[in-house]
XYZ file of C-alpha atoms in Angstrom:
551
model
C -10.636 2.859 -42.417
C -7.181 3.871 -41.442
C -7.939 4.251 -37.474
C -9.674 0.862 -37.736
C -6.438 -0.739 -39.462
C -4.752 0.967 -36.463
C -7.358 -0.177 -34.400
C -6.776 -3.808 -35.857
C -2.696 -3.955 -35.392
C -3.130 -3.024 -31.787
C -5.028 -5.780 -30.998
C -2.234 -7.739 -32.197
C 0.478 -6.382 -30.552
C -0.789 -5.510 -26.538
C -4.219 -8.089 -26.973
C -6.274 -5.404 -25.603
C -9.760 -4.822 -27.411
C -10.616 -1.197 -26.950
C -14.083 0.026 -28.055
C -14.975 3.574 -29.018
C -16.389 5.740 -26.040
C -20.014 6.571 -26.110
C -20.533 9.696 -26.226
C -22.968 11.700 -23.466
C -22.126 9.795 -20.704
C -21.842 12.186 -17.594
C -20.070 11.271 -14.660
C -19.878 13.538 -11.298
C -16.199 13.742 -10.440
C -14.862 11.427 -12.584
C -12.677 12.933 -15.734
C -13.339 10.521 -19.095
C -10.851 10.991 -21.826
C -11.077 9.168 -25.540
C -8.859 5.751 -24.381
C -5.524 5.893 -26.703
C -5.066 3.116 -29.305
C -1.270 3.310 -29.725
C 0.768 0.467 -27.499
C 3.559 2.602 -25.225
C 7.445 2.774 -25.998
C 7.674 2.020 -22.513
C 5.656 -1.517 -23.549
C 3.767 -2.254 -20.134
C 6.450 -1.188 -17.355
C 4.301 -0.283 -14.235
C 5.263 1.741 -12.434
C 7.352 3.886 -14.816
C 11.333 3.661 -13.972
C 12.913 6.675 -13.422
C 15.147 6.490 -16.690
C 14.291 3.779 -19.443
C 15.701 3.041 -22.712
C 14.732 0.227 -24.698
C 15.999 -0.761 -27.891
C 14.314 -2.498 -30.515
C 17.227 -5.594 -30.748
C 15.285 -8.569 -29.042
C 16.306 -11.906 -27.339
C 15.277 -15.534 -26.783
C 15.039 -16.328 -22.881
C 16.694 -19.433 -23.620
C 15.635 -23.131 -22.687
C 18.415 -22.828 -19.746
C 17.322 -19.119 -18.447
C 18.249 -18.778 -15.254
C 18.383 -16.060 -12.634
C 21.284 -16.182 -10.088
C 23.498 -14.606 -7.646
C 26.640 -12.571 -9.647
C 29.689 -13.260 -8.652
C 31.270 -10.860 -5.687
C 27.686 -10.200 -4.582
C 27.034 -9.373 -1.013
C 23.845 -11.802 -1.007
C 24.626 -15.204 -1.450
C 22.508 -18.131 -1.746
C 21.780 -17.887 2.250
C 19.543 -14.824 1.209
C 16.327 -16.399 1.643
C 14.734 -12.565 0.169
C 16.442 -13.040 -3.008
C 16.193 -16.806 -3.317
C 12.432 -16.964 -2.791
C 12.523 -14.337 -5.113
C 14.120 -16.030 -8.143
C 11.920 -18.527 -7.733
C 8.415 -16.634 -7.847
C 9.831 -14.107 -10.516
C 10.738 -17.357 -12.748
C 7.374 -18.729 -12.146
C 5.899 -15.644 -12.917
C 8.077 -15.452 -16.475
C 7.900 -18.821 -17.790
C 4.742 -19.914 -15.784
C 3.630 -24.019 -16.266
C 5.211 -23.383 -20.164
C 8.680 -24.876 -19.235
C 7.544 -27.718 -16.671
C 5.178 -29.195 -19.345
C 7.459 -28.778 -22.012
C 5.772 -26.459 -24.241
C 8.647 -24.909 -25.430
C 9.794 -27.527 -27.466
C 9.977 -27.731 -31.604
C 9.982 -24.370 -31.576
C 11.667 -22.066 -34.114
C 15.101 -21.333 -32.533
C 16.272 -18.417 -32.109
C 19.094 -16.145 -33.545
C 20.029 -14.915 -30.116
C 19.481 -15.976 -26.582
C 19.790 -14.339 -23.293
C 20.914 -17.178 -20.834
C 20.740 -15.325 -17.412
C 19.870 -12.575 -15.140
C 22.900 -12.142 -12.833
C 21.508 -9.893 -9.167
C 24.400 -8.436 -7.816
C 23.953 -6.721 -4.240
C 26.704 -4.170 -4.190
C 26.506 -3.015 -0.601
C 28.650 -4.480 2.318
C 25.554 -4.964 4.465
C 22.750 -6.876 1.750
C 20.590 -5.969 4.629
C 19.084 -9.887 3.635
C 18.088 -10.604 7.548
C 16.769 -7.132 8.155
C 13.326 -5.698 7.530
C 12.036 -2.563 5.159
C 12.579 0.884 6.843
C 11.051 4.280 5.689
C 14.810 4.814 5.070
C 15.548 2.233 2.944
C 17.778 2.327 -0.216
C 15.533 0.878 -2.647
C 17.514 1.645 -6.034
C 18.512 -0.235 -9.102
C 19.895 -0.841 -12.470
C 18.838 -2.906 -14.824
C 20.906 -3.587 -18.087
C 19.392 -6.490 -20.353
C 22.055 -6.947 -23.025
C 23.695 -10.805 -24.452
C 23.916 -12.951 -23.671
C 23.138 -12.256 -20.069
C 20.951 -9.480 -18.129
C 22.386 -7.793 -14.983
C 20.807 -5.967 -11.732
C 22.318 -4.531 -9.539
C 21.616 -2.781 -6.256
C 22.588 -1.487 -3.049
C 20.926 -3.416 -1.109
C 18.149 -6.565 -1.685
C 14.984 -4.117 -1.469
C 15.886 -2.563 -4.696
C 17.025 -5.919 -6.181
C 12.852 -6.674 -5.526
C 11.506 -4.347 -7.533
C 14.471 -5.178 -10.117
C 12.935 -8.515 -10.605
C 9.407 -7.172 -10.718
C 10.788 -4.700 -13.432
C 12.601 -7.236 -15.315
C 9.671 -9.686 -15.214
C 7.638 -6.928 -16.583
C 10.029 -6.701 -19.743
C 9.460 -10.190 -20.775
C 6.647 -10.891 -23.176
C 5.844 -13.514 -25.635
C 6.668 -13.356 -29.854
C 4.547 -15.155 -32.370
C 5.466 -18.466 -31.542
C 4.900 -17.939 -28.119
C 8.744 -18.029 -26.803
C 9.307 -16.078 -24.291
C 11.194 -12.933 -25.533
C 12.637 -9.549 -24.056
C 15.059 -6.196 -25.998
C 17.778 -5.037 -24.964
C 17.089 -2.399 -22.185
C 18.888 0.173 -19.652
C 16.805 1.199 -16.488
C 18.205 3.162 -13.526
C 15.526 3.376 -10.894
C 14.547 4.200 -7.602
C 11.328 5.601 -5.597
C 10.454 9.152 -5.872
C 8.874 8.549 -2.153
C 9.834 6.794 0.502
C 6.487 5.623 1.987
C 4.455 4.004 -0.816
C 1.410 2.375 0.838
C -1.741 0.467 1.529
C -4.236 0.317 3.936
C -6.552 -2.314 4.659
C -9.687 -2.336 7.367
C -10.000 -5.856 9.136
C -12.266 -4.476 11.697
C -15.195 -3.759 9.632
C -14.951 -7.056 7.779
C -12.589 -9.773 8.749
C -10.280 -10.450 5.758
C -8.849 -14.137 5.536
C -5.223 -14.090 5.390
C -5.196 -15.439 2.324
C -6.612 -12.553 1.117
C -4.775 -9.887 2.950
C -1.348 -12.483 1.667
C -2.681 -12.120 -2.124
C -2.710 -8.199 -1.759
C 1.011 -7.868 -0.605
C 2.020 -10.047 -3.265
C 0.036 -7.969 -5.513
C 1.402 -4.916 -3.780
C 5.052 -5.973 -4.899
C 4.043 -6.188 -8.623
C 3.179 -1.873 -8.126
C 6.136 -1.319 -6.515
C 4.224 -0.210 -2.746
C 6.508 -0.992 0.194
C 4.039 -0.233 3.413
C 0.893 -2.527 4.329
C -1.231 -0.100 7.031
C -2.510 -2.699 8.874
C -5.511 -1.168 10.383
C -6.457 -3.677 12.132
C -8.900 -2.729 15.025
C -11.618 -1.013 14.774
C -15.142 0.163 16.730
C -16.770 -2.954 14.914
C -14.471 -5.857 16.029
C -11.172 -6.590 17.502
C -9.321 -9.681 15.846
C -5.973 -9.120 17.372
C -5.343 -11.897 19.205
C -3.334 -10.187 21.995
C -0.786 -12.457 24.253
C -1.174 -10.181 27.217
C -5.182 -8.876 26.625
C -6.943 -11.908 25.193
C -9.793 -11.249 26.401
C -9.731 -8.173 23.923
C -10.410 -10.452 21.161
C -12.019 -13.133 23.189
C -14.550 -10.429 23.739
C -14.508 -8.382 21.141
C -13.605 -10.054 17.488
C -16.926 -11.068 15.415
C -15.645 -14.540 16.705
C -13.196 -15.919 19.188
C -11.740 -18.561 17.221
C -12.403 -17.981 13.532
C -12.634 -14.310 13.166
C -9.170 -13.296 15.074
C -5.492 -13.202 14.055
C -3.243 -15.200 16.143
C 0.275 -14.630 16.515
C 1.300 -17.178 14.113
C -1.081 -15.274 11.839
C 0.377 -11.968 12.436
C 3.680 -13.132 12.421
C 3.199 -14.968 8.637
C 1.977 -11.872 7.370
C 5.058 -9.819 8.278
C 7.169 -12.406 7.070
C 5.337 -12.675 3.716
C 5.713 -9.160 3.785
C 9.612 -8.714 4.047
C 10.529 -11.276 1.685
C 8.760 -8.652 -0.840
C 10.376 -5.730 0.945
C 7.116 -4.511 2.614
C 6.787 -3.124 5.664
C 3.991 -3.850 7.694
C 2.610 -0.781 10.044
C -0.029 -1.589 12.576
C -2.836 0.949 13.764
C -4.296 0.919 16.671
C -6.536 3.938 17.148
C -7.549 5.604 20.356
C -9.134 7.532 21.999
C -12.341 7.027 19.423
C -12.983 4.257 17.325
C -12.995 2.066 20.435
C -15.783 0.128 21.262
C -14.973 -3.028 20.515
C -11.695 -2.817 23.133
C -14.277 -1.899 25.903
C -16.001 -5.145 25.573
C -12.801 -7.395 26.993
C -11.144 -4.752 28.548
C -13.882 -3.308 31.835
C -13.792 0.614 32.857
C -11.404 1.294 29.984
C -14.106 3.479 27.921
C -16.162 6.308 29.201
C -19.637 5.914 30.735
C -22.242 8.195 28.985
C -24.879 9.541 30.930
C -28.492 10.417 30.602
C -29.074 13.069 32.826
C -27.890 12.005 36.054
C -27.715 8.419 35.378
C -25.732 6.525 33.412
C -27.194 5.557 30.269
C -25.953 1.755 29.441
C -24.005 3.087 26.778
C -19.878 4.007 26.528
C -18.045 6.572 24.728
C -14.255 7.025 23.820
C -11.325 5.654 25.916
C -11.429 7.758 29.740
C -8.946 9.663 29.466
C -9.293 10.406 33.467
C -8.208 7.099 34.862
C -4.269 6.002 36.140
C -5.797 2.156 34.609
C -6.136 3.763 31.402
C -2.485 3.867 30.842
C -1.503 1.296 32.929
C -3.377 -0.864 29.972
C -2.081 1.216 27.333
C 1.726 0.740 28.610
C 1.277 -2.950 28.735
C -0.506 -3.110 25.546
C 1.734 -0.683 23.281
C 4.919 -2.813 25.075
C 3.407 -5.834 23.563
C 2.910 -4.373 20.440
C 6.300 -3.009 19.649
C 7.672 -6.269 20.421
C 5.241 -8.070 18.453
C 5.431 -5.530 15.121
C 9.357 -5.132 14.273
C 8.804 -1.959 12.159
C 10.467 1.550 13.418
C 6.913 2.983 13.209
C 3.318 2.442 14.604
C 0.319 4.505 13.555
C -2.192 5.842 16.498
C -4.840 6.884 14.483
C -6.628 9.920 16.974
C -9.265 10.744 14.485
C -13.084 11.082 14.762
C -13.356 11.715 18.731
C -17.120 12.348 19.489
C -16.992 14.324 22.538
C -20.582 13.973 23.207
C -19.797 11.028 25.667
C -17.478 12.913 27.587
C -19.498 15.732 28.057
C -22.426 13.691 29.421
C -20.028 12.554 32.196
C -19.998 14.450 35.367
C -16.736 12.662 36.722
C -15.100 13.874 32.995
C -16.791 17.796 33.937
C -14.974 17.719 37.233
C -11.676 16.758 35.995
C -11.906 19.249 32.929
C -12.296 21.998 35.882
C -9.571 20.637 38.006
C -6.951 21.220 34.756
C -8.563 24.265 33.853
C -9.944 23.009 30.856
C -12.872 24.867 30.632
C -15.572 23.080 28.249
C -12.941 22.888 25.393
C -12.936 18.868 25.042
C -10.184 19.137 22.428
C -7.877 20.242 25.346
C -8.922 16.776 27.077
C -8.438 14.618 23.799
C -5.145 16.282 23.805
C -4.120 15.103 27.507
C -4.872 11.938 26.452
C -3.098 11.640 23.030
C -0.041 13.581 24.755
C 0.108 10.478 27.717
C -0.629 7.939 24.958
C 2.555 9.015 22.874
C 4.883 9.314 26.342
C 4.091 5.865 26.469
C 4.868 4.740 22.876
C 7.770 6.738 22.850
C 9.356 4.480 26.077
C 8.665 1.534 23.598
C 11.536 3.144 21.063
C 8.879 3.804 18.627
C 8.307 6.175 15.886
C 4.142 7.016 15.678
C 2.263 8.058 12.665
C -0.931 10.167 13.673
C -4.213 11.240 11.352
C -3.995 14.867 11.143
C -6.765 16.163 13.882
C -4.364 15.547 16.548
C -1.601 17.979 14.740
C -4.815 20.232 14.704
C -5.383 20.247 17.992
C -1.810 21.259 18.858
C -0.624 18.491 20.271
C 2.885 18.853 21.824
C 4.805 16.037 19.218
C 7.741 14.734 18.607
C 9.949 15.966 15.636
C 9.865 12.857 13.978
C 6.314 12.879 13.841
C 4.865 11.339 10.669
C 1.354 13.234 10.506
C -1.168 11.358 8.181
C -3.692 14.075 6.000
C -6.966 12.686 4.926
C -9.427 15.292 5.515
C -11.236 17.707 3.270
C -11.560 18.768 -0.361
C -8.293 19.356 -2.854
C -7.809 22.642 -1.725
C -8.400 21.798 1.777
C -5.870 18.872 1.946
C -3.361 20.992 0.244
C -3.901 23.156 2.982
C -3.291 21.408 5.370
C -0.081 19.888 3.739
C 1.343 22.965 3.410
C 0.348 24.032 7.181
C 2.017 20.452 8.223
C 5.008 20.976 6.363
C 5.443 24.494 7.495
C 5.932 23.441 11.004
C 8.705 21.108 9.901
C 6.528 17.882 10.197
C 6.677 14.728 7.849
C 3.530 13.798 6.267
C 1.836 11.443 4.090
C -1.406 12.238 1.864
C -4.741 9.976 1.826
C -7.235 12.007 0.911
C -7.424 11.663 -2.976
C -6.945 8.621 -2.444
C -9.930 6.428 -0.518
C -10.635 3.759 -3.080
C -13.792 2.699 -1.297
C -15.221 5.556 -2.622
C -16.373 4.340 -5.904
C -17.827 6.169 -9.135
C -19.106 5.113 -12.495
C -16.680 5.890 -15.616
C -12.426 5.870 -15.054
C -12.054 7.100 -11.243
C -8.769 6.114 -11.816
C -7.987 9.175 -14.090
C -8.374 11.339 -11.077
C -6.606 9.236 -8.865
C -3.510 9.612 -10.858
C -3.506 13.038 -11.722
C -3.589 13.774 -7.881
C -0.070 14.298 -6.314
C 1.197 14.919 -2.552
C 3.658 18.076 -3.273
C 0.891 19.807 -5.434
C 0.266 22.840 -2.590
C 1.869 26.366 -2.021
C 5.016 25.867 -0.504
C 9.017 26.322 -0.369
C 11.170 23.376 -1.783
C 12.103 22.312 1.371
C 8.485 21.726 2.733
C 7.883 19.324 -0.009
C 10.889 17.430 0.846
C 9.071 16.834 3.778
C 6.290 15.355 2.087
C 7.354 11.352 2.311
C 4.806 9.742 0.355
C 0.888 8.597 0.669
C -1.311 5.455 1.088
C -3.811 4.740 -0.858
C -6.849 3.576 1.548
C -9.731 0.870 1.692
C -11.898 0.771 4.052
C -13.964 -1.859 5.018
C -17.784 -0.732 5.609
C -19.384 -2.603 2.372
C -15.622 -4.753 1.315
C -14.916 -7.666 2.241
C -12.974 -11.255 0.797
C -15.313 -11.374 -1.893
C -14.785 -7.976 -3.953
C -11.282 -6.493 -2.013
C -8.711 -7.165 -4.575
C -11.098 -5.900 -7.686
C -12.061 -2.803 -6.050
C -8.476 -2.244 -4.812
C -6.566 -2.890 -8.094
C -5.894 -2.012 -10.901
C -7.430 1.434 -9.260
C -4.515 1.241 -6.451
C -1.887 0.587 -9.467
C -2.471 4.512 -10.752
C -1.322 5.775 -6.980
C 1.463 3.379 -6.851
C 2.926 4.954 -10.056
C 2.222 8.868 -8.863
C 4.380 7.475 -5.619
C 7.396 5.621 -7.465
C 7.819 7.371 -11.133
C 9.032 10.814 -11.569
C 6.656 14.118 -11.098
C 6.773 14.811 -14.746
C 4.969 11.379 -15.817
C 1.628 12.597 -16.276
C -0.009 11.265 -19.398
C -2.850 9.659 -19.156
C -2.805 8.083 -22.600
C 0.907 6.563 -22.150
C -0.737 5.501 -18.445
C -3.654 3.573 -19.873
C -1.909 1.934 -22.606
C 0.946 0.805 -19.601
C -1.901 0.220 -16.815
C -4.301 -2.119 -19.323
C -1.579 -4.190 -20.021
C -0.482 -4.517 -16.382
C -3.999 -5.327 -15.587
C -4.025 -8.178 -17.597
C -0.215 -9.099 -16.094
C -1.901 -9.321 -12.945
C -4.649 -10.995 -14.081
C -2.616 -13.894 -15.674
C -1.031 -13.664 -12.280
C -4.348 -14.504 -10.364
C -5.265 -11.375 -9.252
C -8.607 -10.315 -10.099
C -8.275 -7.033 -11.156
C -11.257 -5.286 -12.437
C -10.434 -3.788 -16.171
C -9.878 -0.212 -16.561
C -12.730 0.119 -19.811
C -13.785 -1.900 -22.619
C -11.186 -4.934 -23.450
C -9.806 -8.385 -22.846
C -6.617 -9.903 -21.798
C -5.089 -12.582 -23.520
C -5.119 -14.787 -20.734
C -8.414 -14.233 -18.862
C -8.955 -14.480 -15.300
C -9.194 -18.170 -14.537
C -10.114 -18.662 -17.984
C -7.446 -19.259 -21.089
C-alpha cells in the first residue's frame, strides 16, 4: 500500500504513469532495470549541469516576465543569436498561455521573478561568428528575486543557458508558470557533441533535418554531421558539378539540396550554436558521383573485358584530382566550418583488382598486390588537396589503420568493432597523439526491444587503458543514424529521446552515472520535447501531461 501511495504522489508531481516491469522478459544486449518512482532533486534538467543547487524557495514568472540584454553586456540587441533566442525560449516557457490570456484571475503570487537578464561578458560576443570545436561554451545561471541572471563568455554558452533556464520552469497547481531559486555553473565536458544524419539513403525534407537541430539544442549537441552523399543518391546540388546531382540525386528537382537549402540549414544551425560538418566520402561509397561525373570511378572487369559495372573512385587518373580540387574548393567555400569529414571507410578492393590498368600502376609504385597501399595514395592526394583549401578533415578510422601519413590535427572518427575492440582502438589513436571522436556504441539505427537506451548511456569515450593525457585527447562522439530503413516518417522517434542519453554522457560530468536519477530526468524531458512538437518515442510505460499533438 505504501509504494502505491508513493506510486500515487508521483503521478502528481512529474505526470508520468509508470507501470511495474513484467518480469521474464529477455532482451539480447539490452540491460532492463526496475524504472525508479521517486521524481529527481535535479527536477528534469537534461543534460545534467556541471554544478546545480536548487533550493526549495519558489517564484511566480510574473505577468511582465521578460528576458533581456543586462546592462554592460557585450551583445546588444544587434545580436540576432541571442534575440531570436529570447524569443523561442519565451515561446517555449509561456507557450499560447500568455497570448490568449490564460493567466488571468489567477491566485497571485507572494513573490515574482520579473526577468532573466543575459549578460555576455567577453569583449568579442562572437554574435556574427559561427560554432568552432574550440568554442567557450560556459555559463552561470543564478535564479534569485526578483530577477534571474546568465552570464557567459561568449553567446554559445548563453544558448544552452536559456535551454537550461527554460528547463527550470514548470507549472504549480494553478497552472502559473513557476521556477526556485537556483545556482548552476556549467560547461561541456567535450568539445564535439554530435549528430549524424544519412540523406543519401533516404532524402530527408529540410523540415525535418530543421526540426532535429532545434531538437538538438534542447540536449545540449553542438555538431550536425551532415552526411550527405552517399552510394545511393547524391542531393548536393553542386554550383560547379551539377550534373552530380542532376545525375545522381533520386530526383533532379525535388530530391536535391540547393544552395539556398544548404545555406538555411547552416544558418538555422548557428543561431542555436551548432556547427554543421559536411561528409563527403571517397574513395568507396561512390556510386552515385560516377553517374554525373564520367571516368571518375573505376571500371571492373570480367576477365579481360570490362564488365558494365564500376568500383571505387580511380585512384590512377591526373582527372581524378583535378575534380576533387575543384570540388573540395567549392566545398570549403560553401561550408564555413574549420572542419570537413572525408569519410575513407568500407573500400571494396575487389574492383580494383579486376582492373588491369589499376595492376600495372600498383607495379609501377611497387605496390605489390597490397590494395591498402593504393587506397592510401589516394586518401594521402585527397587530403593534400583539402589541406590547400585551409581545412581541418575528420577521417573514419580505417584510414589511420592503414597508416596514412596525416596531419597532426587530424580528428580520427572510431566506429568499428565490439567494446573492447573500440576501446582499442581509442587507446591505439590516442597513443599516437591523434584527436578522436567515438561512434561505435552509439549507432541508433540499430534498434532492440526493452531500454537500449540504458546501454547507450552507460557507454563513455575515455573508458579504455590509457595515460591521462591520451584521454584529453579524446574530444567527444556523435551519436549516428543511418538511413537504410529511416526516413521523414519515423527519424525524430527513433533518434530521440534515445540520442538525449548520449548527449548527457557528452555534456555532464564522468561521475553522473545513475540510471534511476537519468530516467526520472530523461522521462520528463521526453515529455518537454514532446509538448515542444517533437515526437519522441517514450522511454517505458507512461504519459505526458501534454501529449503529442493531443492535450
Amino acid at each position: 500500500m505504501l509504494l502505491l501511495l508513493k506510486f500515487a504522489v508521483l503521478l502528481l508531481t512529474l505526470g508520468l504513469c509508470q507501470g511495474n516491469r513484467q518480469p521474464n522478459i529477455l532482451v539480447e544486449d539490452v540491460e532492463d532495470v526496475e524504472p525508479a518512482f521517486e521524481p529527481s532533486r535535479f527536477g528534469s534538467l537534461w543534460p545534467l549541469p556541471q554544478k546545480v543547487k536548487i533550493s526549495q524557495d519558489s517564484f511566480k514568472l510574473g505577468s511582465s516576465f521578460r528576458i533581456v540584454d543586462g546592462k554592460g553586456s557585450s551583445a546588444g540587441s544587434s545580436c540576432n543569436i541571442l534575440q531570436n533566442a529570447y524569443r523561442r525560449y519565451y515561446e517555449y516557457i509561456f507557450g499560447g498561455a500568455k497570448r490568449q490570456g490564460l493567466g488571468k484571475n489567477r491566485r497571485s503570487a507572494p513573490s515574482e521573478l520579473t526577468e532573466l537578464r543575459v549578460y555576455i561578458t567577453s569583449a568579442d560576443s562572437e554574435c556574427d561568428g559561427y560554432p568552432s570545436v574550440k568554442s567557450d561554451e560556459s555559463y552561470d545561471l543564478s535564479v534569485v528575486q526578483p530577477f534571474a541572471v546568465l552570464r557567459a563568455p561568449k553567446v554559445w554558452g548563453a544558448l544552452h543557458g536559456l535551454e537550461t533556464f527554460s528547463q527550470l520552469v514548470y507549472e504549480d497547481e494553478y497552472g502559473a508558470k513557476s521556477i526556485n531559486a537556483t545556482a548552476i555553473s556549467d560547461f561541456p565536458r567535450f568539445a564535439h557533441r554530435g549528430i549524424l544524419l544519412d540523406t543519401s539513403r533516404h532524402f530527408l525534407p529540410v523540415k525535418v533535418i530543421l526540426a532535429n537541430l532545434e531538437t538538438m539544442a534542447m540536449n545540449k549537441f553542438n555538431v550536425f554531421h551532415w552526411h550527405i552523399v552517399d552510394d545511393p543518391s547524391f542531393p548536393y546540388l553542386s554550383r560547379t558539378f551539377p550534373q552530380l546531382s542532376q545525375q545522381g540525386s533520386y530526383h533532379p528537382y525535388t530530391h536535391v539540396y540547393t544552395p539556398a537549402d544548404v545555406k538555411m540549414v547552416i544558418e538555422f544551425a548557428r543561431l542555436r550554436g551548432i556547427r554543421v560538418v559536411p561528409e563527403f566520402d571517397t574513395p568507396g561509397h561512390t556510386q552515385s558521383w560516377g553517374k554525373g561525373q564520367p571516368d571518375l570511378l573505376t571500371p571492373c572487369y570480367s576477365g579481360a573485358t570490362p564488365s558494365g559495372t564500376f568500383g571505387p573512385v580511380n585512384p590512377i587518373l591526373n582527372t581524378t584530382y583535378d575534380f576533387m580540387a575543384q570540388f573540395f574548393k567549392e566545398i570549403s567555400s560553401v561550408f564555413p566550418d574549420g572542419y570537413v569529414h572525408l569519410g575513407g571507410d568500407e573500400v571494396d578492393f575487389t574492383c580494383w583488382k579486376s582492373n588491369p590498368d589499376i595492376q600495372k600502376f600498383m607495379d609501377a609504385q611497387g605496390f605489390g598486390k597490397d590494395y591498402s597501399k593504393l587506397e592510401s595514395f589516394y586518401i594521402q592526394k585527397l587530403l593534400n588537396i583539402v589541406t590547400t583549401t585551409k581545412k581541418g578533415y575528420i577521417i573514419w578510422q580505417e584510414v589511420f589503420d592503414n597508416g596514412v601519413t596525416l596531419k597532426p590535427d587530424t580528428i580520427i572518427h572510431v566506429w568499428k568493432g565490439n567494446q573492447q575492440q573500440y576501446q582499442s582502438e581509442m587507446a591505439k589513436v590516442t597513443s599516437s597523439g591523434y584527436h578522436t571522436l567515438l561512434s561505435t556504441p552509439w549507432y541508433l539505427n540499430r534498434i532492440s526491444y526493452g531500454q537500449d537506451w540504458h546501454a547507450i548511456y552507460k557507454a563513455d569515450p575515455q573508458d579504455f587503458n590509457g595515460t591521462e593525457k591520451q584521454k584529453a585527447l579524446v574530444i567527444g562522439g556523435e551519436a549516428c543514424l543511418w538511413g537504410e530503413f529511416v526516413d521523414a516518417t519515423n527519424l525524430t522517434p527513433r533518434l530521440w529521446p534515445r540520442a538525449s542519453a548520449v548527449g548527457e554522457r557528452l555534456w555532464s560530468s564522468k561521475d553522473v552515472t545513475d540510471l534511476n536519477d537519468a530516467f526520472n530526468r530523461l522521462s520528463v524531458h521526453r515529455c518537454r520535447m514532446v509538448e515542444r512538437g517533437i515526437p519522441a518515442e517514450p522511454l517505458f510505460y507512461s504519459y505526458c501531461p501534454r501529449e503529442y499533438k493531443g492535450l
